[in-house]
Coordinates of C-alpha atoms in Angstrom, one line a residue:
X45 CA 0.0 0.0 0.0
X46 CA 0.9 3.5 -1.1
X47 CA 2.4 6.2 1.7
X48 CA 0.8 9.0 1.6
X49 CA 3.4 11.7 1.9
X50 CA 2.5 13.7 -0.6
X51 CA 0.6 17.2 0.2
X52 CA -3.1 17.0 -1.1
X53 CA -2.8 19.0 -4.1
X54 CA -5.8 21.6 -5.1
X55 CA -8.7 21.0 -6.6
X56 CA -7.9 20.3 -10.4
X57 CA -10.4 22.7 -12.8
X58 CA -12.8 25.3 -11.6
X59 CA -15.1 24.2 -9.0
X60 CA -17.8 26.9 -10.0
X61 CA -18.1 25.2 -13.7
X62 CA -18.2 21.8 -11.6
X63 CA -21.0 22.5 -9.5
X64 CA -23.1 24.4 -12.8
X65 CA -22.6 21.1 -14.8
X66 CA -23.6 19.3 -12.0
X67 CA -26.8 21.7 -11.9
X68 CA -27.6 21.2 -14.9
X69 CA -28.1 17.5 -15.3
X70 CA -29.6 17.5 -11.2
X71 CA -31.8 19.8 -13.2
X72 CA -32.6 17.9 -16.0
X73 CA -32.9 14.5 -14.9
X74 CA -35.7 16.0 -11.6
X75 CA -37.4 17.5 -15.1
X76 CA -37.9 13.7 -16.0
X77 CA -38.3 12.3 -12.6
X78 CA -41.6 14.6 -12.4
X79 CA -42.9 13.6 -15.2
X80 CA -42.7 9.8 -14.8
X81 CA -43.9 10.3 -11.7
X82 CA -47.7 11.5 -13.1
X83 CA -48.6 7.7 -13.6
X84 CA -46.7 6.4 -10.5
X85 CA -50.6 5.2 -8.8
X86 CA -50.2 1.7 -8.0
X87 CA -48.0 -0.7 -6.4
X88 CA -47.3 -2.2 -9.8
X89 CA -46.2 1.3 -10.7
X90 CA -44.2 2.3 -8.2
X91 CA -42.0 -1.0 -8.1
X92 CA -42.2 -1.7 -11.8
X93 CA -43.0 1.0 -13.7
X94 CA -45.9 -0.5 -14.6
X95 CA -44.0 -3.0 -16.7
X96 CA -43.7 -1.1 -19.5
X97 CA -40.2 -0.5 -20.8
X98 CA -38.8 -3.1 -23.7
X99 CA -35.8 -5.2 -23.6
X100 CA -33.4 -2.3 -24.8
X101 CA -34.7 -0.1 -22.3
X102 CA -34.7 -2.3 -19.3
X103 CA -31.2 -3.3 -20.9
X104 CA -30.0 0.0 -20.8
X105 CA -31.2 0.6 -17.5
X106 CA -29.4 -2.3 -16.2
X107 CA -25.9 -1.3 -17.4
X108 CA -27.0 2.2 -15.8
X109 CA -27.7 0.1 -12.5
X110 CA -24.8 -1.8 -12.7
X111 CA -22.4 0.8 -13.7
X112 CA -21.5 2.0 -10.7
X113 CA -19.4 4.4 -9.3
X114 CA -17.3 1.2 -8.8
X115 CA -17.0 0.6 -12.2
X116 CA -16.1 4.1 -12.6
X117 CA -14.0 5.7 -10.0
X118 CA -13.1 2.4 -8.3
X119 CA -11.6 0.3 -11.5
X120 CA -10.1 2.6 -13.9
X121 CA -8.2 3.5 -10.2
X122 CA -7.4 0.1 -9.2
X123 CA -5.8 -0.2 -12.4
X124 CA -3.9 3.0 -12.4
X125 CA -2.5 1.7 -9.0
X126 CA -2.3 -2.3 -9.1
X127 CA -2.3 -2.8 -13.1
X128 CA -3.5 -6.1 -14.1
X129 CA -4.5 -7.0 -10.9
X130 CA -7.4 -4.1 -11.1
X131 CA -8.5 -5.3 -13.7
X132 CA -9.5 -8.6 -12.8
X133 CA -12.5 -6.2 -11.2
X134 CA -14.0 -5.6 -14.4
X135 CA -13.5 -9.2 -15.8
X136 CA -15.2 -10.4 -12.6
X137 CA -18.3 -8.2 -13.2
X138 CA -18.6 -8.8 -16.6
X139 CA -18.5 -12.5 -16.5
X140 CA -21.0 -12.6 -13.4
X141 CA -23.6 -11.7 -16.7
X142 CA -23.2 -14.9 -18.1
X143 CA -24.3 -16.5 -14.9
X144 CA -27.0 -14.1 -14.7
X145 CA -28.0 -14.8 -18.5
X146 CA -28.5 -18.3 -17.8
X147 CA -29.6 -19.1 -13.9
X148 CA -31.8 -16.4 -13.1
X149 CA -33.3 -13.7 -15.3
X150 CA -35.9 -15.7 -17.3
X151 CA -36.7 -18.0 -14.8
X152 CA -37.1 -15.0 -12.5
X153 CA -39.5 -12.9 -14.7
X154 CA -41.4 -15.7 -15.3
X155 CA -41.8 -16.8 -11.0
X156 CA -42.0 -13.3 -9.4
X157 CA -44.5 -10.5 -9.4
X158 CA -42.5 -7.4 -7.6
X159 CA -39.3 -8.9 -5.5
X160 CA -36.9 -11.9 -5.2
X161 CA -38.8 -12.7 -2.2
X162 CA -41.5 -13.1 -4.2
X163 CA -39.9 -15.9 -5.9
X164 CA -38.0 -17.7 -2.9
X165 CA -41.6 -17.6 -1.1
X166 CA -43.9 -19.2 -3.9
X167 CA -43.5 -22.9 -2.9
X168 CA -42.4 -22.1 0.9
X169 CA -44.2 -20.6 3.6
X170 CA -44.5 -17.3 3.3
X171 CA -43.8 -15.4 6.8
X172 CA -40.6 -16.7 7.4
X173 CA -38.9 -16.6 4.1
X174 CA -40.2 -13.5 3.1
X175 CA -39.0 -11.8 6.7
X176 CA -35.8 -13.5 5.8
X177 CA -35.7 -12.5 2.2
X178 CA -36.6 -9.1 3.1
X179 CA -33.8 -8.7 6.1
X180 CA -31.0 -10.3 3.0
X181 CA -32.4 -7.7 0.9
X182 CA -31.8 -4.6 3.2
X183 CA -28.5 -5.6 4.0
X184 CA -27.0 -6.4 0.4
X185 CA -28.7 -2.4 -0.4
X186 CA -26.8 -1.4 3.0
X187 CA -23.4 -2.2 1.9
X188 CA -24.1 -1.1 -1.8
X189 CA -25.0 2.1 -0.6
X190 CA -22.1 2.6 1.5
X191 CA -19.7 2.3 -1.5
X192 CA -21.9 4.7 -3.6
X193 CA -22.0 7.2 -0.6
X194 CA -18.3 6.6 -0.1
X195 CA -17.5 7.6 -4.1
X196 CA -20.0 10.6 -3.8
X197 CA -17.7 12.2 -0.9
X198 CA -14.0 11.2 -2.8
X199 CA -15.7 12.5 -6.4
X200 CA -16.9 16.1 -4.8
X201 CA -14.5 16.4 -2.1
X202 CA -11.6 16.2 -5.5
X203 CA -13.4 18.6 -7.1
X204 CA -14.4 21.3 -4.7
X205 CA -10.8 20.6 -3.1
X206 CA -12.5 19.5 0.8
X207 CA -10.1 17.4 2.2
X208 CA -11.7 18.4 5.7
X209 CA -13.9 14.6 6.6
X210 CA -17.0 17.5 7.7
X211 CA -17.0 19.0 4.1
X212 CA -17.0 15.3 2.6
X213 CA -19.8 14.4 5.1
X214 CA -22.0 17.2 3.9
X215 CA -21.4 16.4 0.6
X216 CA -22.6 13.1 1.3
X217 CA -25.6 14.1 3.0
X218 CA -26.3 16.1 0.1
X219 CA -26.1 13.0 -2.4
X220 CA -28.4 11.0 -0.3
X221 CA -31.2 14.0 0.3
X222 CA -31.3 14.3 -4.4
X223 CA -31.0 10.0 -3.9
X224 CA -34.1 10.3 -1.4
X225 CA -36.1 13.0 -3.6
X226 CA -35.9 11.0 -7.1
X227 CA -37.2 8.1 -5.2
X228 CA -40.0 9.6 -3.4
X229 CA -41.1 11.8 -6.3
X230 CA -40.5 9.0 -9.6
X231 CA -40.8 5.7 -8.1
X232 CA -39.4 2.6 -10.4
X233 CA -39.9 4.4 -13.8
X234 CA -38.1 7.8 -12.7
X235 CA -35.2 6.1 -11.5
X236 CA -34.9 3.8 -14.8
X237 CA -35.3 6.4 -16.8
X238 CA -32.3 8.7 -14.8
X239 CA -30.1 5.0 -15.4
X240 CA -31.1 5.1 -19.0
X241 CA -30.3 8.4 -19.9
X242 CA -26.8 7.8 -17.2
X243 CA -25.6 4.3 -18.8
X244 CA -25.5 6.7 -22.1
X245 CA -23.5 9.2 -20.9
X246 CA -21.1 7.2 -19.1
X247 CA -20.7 5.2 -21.8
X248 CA -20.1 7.8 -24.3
X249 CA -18.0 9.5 -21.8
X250 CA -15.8 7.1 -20.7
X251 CA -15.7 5.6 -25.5
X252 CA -14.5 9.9 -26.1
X253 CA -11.4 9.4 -23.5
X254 CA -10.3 6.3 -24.5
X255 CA -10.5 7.3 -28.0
X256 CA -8.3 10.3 -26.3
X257 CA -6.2 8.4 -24.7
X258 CA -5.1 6.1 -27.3
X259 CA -4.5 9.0 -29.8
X260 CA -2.0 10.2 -27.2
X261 CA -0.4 6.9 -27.6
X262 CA -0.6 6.8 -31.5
X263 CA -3.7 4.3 -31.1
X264 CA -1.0 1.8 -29.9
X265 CA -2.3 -0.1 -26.3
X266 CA 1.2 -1.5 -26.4
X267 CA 3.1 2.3 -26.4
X268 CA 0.1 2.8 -23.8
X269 CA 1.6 0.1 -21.4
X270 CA 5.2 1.3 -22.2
X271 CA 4.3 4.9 -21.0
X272 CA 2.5 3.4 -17.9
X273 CA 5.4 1.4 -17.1
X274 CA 7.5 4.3 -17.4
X275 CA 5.6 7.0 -15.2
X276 CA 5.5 4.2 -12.7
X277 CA 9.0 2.8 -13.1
X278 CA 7.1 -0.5 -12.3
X279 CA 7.2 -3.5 -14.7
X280 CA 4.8 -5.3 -12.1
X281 CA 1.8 -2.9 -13.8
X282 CA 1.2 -5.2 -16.3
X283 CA 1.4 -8.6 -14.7
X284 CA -0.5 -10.5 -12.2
X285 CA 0.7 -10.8 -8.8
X286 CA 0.8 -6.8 -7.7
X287 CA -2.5 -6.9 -5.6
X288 CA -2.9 -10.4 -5.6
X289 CA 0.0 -12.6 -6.0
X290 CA 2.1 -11.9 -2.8
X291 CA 1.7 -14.7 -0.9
X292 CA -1.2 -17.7 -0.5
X293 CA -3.1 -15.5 1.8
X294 CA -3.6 -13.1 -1.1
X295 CA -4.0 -15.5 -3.9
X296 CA -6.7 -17.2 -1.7
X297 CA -7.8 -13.3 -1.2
X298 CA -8.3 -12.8 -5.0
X299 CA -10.2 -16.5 -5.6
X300 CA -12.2 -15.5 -2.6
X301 CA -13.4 -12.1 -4.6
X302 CA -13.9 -14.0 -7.9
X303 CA -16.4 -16.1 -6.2
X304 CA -18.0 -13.3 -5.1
X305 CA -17.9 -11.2 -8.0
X306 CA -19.3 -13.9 -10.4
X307 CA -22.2 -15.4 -7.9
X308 CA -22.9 -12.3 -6.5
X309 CA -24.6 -10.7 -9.8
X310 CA -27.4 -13.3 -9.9
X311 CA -28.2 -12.5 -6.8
X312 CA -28.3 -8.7 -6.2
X313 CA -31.9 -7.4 -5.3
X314 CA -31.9 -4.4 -7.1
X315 CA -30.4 -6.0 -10.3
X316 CA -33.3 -9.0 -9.6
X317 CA -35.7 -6.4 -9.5
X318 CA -35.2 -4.8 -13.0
X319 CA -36.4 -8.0 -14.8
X320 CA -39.9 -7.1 -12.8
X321 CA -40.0 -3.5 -15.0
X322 CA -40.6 -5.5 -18.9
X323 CA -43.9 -7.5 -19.8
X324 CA -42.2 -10.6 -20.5
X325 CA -39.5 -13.2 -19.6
X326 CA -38.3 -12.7 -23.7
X327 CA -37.8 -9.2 -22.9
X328 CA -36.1 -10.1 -19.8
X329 CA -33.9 -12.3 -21.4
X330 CA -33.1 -9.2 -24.4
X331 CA -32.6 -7.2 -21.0
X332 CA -29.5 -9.2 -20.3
X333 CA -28.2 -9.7 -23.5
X334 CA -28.5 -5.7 -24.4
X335 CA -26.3 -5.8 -20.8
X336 CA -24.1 -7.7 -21.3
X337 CA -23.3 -5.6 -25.2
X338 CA -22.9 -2.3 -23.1
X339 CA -21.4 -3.8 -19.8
X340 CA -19.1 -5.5 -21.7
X341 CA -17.9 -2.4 -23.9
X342 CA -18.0 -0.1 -21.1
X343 CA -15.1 -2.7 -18.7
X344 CA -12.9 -2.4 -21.9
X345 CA -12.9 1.3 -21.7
X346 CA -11.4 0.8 -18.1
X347 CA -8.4 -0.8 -19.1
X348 CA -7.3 2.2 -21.2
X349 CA -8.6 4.5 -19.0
X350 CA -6.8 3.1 -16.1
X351 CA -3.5 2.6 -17.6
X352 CA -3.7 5.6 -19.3
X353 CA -4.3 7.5 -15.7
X354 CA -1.6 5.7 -14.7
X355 CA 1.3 7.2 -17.6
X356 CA -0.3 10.5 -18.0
X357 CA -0.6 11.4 -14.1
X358 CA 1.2 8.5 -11.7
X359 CA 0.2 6.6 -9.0
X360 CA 1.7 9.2 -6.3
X361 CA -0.4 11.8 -7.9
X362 CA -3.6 9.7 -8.0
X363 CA -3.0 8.4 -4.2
X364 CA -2.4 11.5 -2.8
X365 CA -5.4 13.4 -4.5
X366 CA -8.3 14.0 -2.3
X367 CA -10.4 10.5 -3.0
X368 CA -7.3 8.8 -3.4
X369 CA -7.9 5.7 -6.3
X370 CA -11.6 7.1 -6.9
X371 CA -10.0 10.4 -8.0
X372 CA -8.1 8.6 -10.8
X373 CA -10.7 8.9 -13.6
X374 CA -11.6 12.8 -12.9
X375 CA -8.0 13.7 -12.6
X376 CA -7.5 11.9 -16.3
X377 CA -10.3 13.6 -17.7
X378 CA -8.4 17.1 -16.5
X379 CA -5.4 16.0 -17.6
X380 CA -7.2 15.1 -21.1
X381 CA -9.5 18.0 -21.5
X382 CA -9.4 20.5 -18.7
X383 CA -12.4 22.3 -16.8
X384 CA -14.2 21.3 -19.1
X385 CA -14.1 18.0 -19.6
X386 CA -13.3 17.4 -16.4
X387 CA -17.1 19.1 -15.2
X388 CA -18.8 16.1 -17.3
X389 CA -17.0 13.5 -16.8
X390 CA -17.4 14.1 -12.6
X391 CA -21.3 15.0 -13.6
X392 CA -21.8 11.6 -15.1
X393 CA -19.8 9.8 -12.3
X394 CA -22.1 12.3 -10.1
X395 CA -25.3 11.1 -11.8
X396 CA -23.5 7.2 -12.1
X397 CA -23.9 7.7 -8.2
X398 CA -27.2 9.4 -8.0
X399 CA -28.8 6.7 -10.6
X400 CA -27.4 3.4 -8.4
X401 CA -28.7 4.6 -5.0
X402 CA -32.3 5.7 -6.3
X403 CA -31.9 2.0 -7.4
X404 CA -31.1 0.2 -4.6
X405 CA -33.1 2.4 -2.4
X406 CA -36.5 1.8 -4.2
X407 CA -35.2 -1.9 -4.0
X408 CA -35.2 -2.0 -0.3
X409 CA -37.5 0.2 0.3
X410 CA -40.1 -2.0 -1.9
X411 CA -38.6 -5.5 0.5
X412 CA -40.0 -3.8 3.1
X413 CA -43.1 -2.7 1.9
X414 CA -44.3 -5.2 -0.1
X415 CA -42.8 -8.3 1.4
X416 CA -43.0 -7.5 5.4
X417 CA -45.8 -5.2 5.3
X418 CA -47.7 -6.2 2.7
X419 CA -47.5 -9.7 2.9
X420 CA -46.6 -10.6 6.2
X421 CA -48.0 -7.8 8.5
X422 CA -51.6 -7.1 6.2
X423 CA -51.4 -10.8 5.1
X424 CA -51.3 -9.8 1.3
X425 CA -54.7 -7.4 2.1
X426 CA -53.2 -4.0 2.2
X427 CA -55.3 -1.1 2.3
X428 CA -55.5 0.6 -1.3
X429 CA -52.5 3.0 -1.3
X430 CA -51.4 1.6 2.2
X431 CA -48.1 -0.1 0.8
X432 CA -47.0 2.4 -1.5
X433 CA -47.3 5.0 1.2
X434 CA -45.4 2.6 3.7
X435 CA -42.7 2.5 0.9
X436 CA -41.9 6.1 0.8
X437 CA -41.8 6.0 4.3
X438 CA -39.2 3.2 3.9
X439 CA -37.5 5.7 1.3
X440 CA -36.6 8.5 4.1
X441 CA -35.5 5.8 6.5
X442 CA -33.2 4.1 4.1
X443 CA -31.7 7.0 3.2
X444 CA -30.7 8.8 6.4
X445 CA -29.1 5.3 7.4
X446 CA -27.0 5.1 3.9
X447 CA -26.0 8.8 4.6
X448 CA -24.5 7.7 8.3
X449 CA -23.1 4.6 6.9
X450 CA -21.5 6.6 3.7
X451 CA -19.9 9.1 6.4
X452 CA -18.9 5.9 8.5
X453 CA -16.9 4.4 4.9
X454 CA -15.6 7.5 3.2
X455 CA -12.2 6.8 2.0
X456 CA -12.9 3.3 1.5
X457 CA -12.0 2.4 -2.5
X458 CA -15.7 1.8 -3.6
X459 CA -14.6 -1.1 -6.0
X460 CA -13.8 -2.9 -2.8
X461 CA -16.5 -1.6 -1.1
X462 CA -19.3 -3.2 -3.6
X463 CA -17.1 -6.6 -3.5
X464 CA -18.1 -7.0 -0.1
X465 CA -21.8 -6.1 -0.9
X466 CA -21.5 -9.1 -3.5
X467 CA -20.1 -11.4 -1.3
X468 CA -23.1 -10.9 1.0
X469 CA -25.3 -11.7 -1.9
X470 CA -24.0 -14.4 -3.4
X471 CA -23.8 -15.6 0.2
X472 CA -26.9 -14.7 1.6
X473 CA -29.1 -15.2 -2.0
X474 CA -27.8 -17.2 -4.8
X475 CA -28.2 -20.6 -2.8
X476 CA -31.9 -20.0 -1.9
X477 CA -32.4 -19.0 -5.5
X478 CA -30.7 -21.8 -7.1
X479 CA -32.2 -24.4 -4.7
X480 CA -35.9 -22.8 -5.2
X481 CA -35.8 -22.9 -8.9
X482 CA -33.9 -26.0 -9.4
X483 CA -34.4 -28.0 -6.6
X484 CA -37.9 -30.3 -6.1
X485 CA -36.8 -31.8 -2.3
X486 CA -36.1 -28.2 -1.1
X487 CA -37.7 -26.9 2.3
X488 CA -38.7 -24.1 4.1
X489 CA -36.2 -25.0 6.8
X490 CA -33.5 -25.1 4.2
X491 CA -34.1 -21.7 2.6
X492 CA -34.2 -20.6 6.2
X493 CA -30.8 -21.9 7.1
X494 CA -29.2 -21.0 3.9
X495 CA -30.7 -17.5 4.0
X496 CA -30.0 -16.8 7.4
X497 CA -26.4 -18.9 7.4
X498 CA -25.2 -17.2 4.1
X499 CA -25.4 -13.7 5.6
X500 CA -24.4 -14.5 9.3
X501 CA -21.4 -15.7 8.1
X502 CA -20.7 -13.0 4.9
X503 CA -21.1 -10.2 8.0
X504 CA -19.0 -11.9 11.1
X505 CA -16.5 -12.7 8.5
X506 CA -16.2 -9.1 7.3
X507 CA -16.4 -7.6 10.5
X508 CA -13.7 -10.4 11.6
X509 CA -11.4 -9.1 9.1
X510 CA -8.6 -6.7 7.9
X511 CA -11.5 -4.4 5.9
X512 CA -12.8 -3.2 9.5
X513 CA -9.5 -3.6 11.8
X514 CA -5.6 -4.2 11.7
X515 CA -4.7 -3.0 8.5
X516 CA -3.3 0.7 7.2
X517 CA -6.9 0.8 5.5
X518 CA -9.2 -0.7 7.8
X519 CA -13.0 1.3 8.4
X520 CA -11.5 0.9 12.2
X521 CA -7.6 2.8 13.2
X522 CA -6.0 1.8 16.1
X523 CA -7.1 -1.4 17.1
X524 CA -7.1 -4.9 15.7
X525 CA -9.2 -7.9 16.1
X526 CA -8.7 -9.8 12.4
X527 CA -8.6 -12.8 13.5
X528 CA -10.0 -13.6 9.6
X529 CA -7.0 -13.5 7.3
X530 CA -9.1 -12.7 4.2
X531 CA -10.4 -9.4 3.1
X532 CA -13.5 -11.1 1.2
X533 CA -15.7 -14.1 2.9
X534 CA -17.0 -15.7 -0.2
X535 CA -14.8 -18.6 -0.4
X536 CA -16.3 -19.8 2.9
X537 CA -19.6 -18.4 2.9
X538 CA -20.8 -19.1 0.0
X539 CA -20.3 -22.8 -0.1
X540 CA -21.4 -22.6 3.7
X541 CA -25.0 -21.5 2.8
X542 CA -25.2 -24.3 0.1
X543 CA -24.5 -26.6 2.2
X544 CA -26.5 -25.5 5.0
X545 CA -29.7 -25.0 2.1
X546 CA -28.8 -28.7 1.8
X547 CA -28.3 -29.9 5.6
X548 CA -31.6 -28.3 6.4
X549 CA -33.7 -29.4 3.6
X550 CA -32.9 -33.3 4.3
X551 CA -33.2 -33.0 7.6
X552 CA -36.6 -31.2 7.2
X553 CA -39.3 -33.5 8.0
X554 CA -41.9 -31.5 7.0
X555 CA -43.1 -31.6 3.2
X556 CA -43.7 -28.8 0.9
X557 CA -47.1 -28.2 -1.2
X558 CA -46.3 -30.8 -4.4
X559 CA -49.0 -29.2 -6.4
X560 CA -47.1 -25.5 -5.7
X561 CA -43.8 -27.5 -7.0
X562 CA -45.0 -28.1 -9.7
X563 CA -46.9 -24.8 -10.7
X564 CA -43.7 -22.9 -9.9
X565 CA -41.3 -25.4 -12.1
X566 CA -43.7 -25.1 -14.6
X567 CA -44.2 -21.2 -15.0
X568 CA -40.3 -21.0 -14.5
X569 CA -39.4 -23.1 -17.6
X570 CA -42.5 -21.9 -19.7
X571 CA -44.2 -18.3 -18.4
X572 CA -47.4 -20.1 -18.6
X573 CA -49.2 -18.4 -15.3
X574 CA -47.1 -15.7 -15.5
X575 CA -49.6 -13.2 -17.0
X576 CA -51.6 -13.8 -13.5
X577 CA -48.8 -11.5 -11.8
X578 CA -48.3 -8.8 -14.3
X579 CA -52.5 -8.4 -13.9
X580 CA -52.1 -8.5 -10.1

């Protein structure tokens, strides 16, 4: 790990042209938010958008939701700093699509109505795994929002120059009062809209500076990884092993955060819930595939991006900026273009931020409403208007907690951040999911213990280890109780709540309903009995 002995340099551009750009698409995208929010009257409106975008558009959408300011600020500066080895960030996330493609999304559209809960619940009892599903839910969106809240603060605080922690906390707070508005006022089809028109900019964006970048460099990626291993005056940039690769505990370390990275996409709530918002499993299925197209282009653009950060500015430079890695990308585009391009490039990270919280904010707030109130406290008999209500209630809440807990992780690097909030996933999620679409024998008890076991031991593990204490980065300075050597638990979680899905299904002696088995393996595979949901 870098020292940091470098003063904090100023902030790079003009912070009054920052904060106008910034105003201007804040301003533009509310416009839109307003006026989706005319039709938001129903719960099917508010959590799906009344199911009325196409496969493009939900596609679109999804790269908006998935682009985060992880993908943005976090990789292009894990590869500035750790070369090849930051890289294997964007690899990670774009291969988790393929898993996505071809466990969940179809299957998923064709089985739920609103929420994954909704899916885990239809041939189990209903209480217990929907409180559980919920409780997963809310704590996967907690640690996502942390690492979006934590890249608001390094992204603002570089360009307004705050290197003051009570400067980066308002900042924060601001992020999370536009995050709390957009959901309140557009519901599902505000926010998809704001990811829509954010997944095009970033996109375009990020394709005009590594078409910069490599003009710099004579359209050569090889002079590109010369000039890179030149600024640093570090072969190691572009080989495996920098981050990774110094002894077993790392290596174990970086097959611990594959596992994570892959699994975890099938099982994020907010990406689960986007497959909710189009009219058909076929247009779920385009969904994914129109993904996976602008995903896939978009985790290309980091590599040049990153390395070319890394010869045109150096990793002292980036470490040492207020942000530290998450400051890579802005201070590029300054380098590139100036004031100028540095105000939209830090506007589209800002809106890349402003898009993924609305998101997982409407997710959780949505578990909560429509799978503990809804179904478990009204018994699926809410009053007319009761549950969307209780969701914007849900909205406020959910949003002063991910404004404490941003404060709590600011200088975190936010790639690392959302890793952790995969881990809990693909811990807490996939094996439930899995089991309840593939699995005829499996039980209440089973989801229960997987559910509940997945994401006991993702959280005791993290807390247990060098992210929170003992290390020159930990959340916690001064004290150490890592008794966990690695920095992500999915290499032991993960099989863990398998295994415990398994345990507690054969040792369940209860039966499940045959006839629901059936009905829900059925609908899965084919969509027939779908239509009943979308008219609910």
């Amino acid at each position: 790990m870098l020292q940091l002995t470098v003063a904090p340099p100023a902030a790079p551009g003009d912070p009054i042209l920052n904060i106008a750009i910034f105003g201007v698409f804040v301003a533009i995208t509310m416009v839109i938010v307003f006026r989706a929010s005319r039709n938001n009257k129903t719960a099917a409106d508010y959590y799906a958008a009344g199911r009325s975008f196409t496969g493009g558009q939900n596609g679109s959408a999804i790269a908006g939701d998935y682009l985060s300011a992880a993908s943005f600020l976090g990789i292009v500066g894990a590869i500035a700093l750790n070369g090849y080895d930051g890289f294997l960030y964007s690899i990670g996330f774009l291969v988790a699509w393929v898993v996505a493609l071809l466990l969940v999304a179809e299957l998923l559209r064709n089985t739920g109505k609103f929420t994954m809960a909704d899916v885990l619940a239809f041939r189990l009892k209903q209480r217990p795994v929907r409180i559980a599903a919920a409780i997963s839910t809310l704590v996967v969106c907690f640690f996502y929002l942390l690492a979006q809240m934590a890249g608001a603060g390094g992204l603002v605080a570089l360009l307004l120059g705050i290197n003051d922690r009570i400067g980066q906390s308002v900042v924060i707070a601001v992020v999370g009062a536009l995050m709390i508005l957009y959901v309140l006022v557009g519901g599902m089809k505000g926010t998809t809209w704001v990811q829509i028109i954010k997944a095009v900019l970033l996109i375009a964006g990020a394709g005009i500076m590594t078409i910069w970048v490599l003009a710099l460099n004579g359209f050569n990626l090889s002079t590109l990884l010369d000039n890179a291993v030149e600024t640093s005056g570090n072969p190691a940039v572009l080989a495996p092993g920098l981050q990774y690769g110094l002894s077993d505990i790392t290596r174990l370390d970086f097959l611990s955060l594959g596992l994570a990275l892959v699994l975890g996409t099938a099982a994020l709530p907010h990406v689960l819930m986007r497959f909710y918002t189009v009219p058909t499993a076929k247009e779920a299925r385009k969904s994914v595939v129109w993904a996976i197209w602008l995903i896939g282009i978009f985790y290309l653009f980091t590599l040049v991006l990153g390395y070319g950060a890394s010869a045109l500015i150096g990793a002292e430079r980036i470490a040492a900026a207020p942000g530290g890695p998450n400051s890579a990308a802005p201070l590029l585009a300054f380098e590139l273009g100036g004031s100028v391009l540095l105000g939209i490039i830090s506007a589209i990270a800002f809106a890349t931020i402003l898009a993924v919280v609305a998101g997982l904010t409407i997710t959780a707030a949505a578990s909560f409403s429509h799978d503990i109130y809804a179904s478990v406290v009204k018994k699926g008999n809410p009053a007319p208007g009761a549950e969307v209500k209780v969701a914007r209630r849900t909205v406020v809440v959910i949003g002063i907690v991910a404004i404490l807990g941003g404060i709590g992780a600011n200088g975190q690097n936010v790639a690392f951040l959302v890793a952790l909030a995969f881990a809990v996933a693909a811990s807490a999620n996939l094996p439930t999911i899995v089991y309840s679409l593939f699995w005829k024998k499996f039980t209440t008890q089973g989801a229960l213990w997987s559910m509940y076991g997945g994401l006991a031991s993702a959280i005791i593990l993290i807390s247990l280890s060098p992210v929170v204490s003992g290390g020159e980065r930990s959340m916690i300075q001064g004290v150490d109780f890592a008794i966990f050597p690695l920095s992500n638990p999915g290499i032991v979680s993960i099989p863990l709540a398998f295994f415990l899905g398994w345990l507690g299904s054969v040792l369940d002696r209860s039966t499940e309903d045959p006839a629901k088995q059936t009905e829900m393996e059925v609908r899965s595979l084919t969509g027939v009995g779908a239509e009943k949901s979308v008219a609910h």
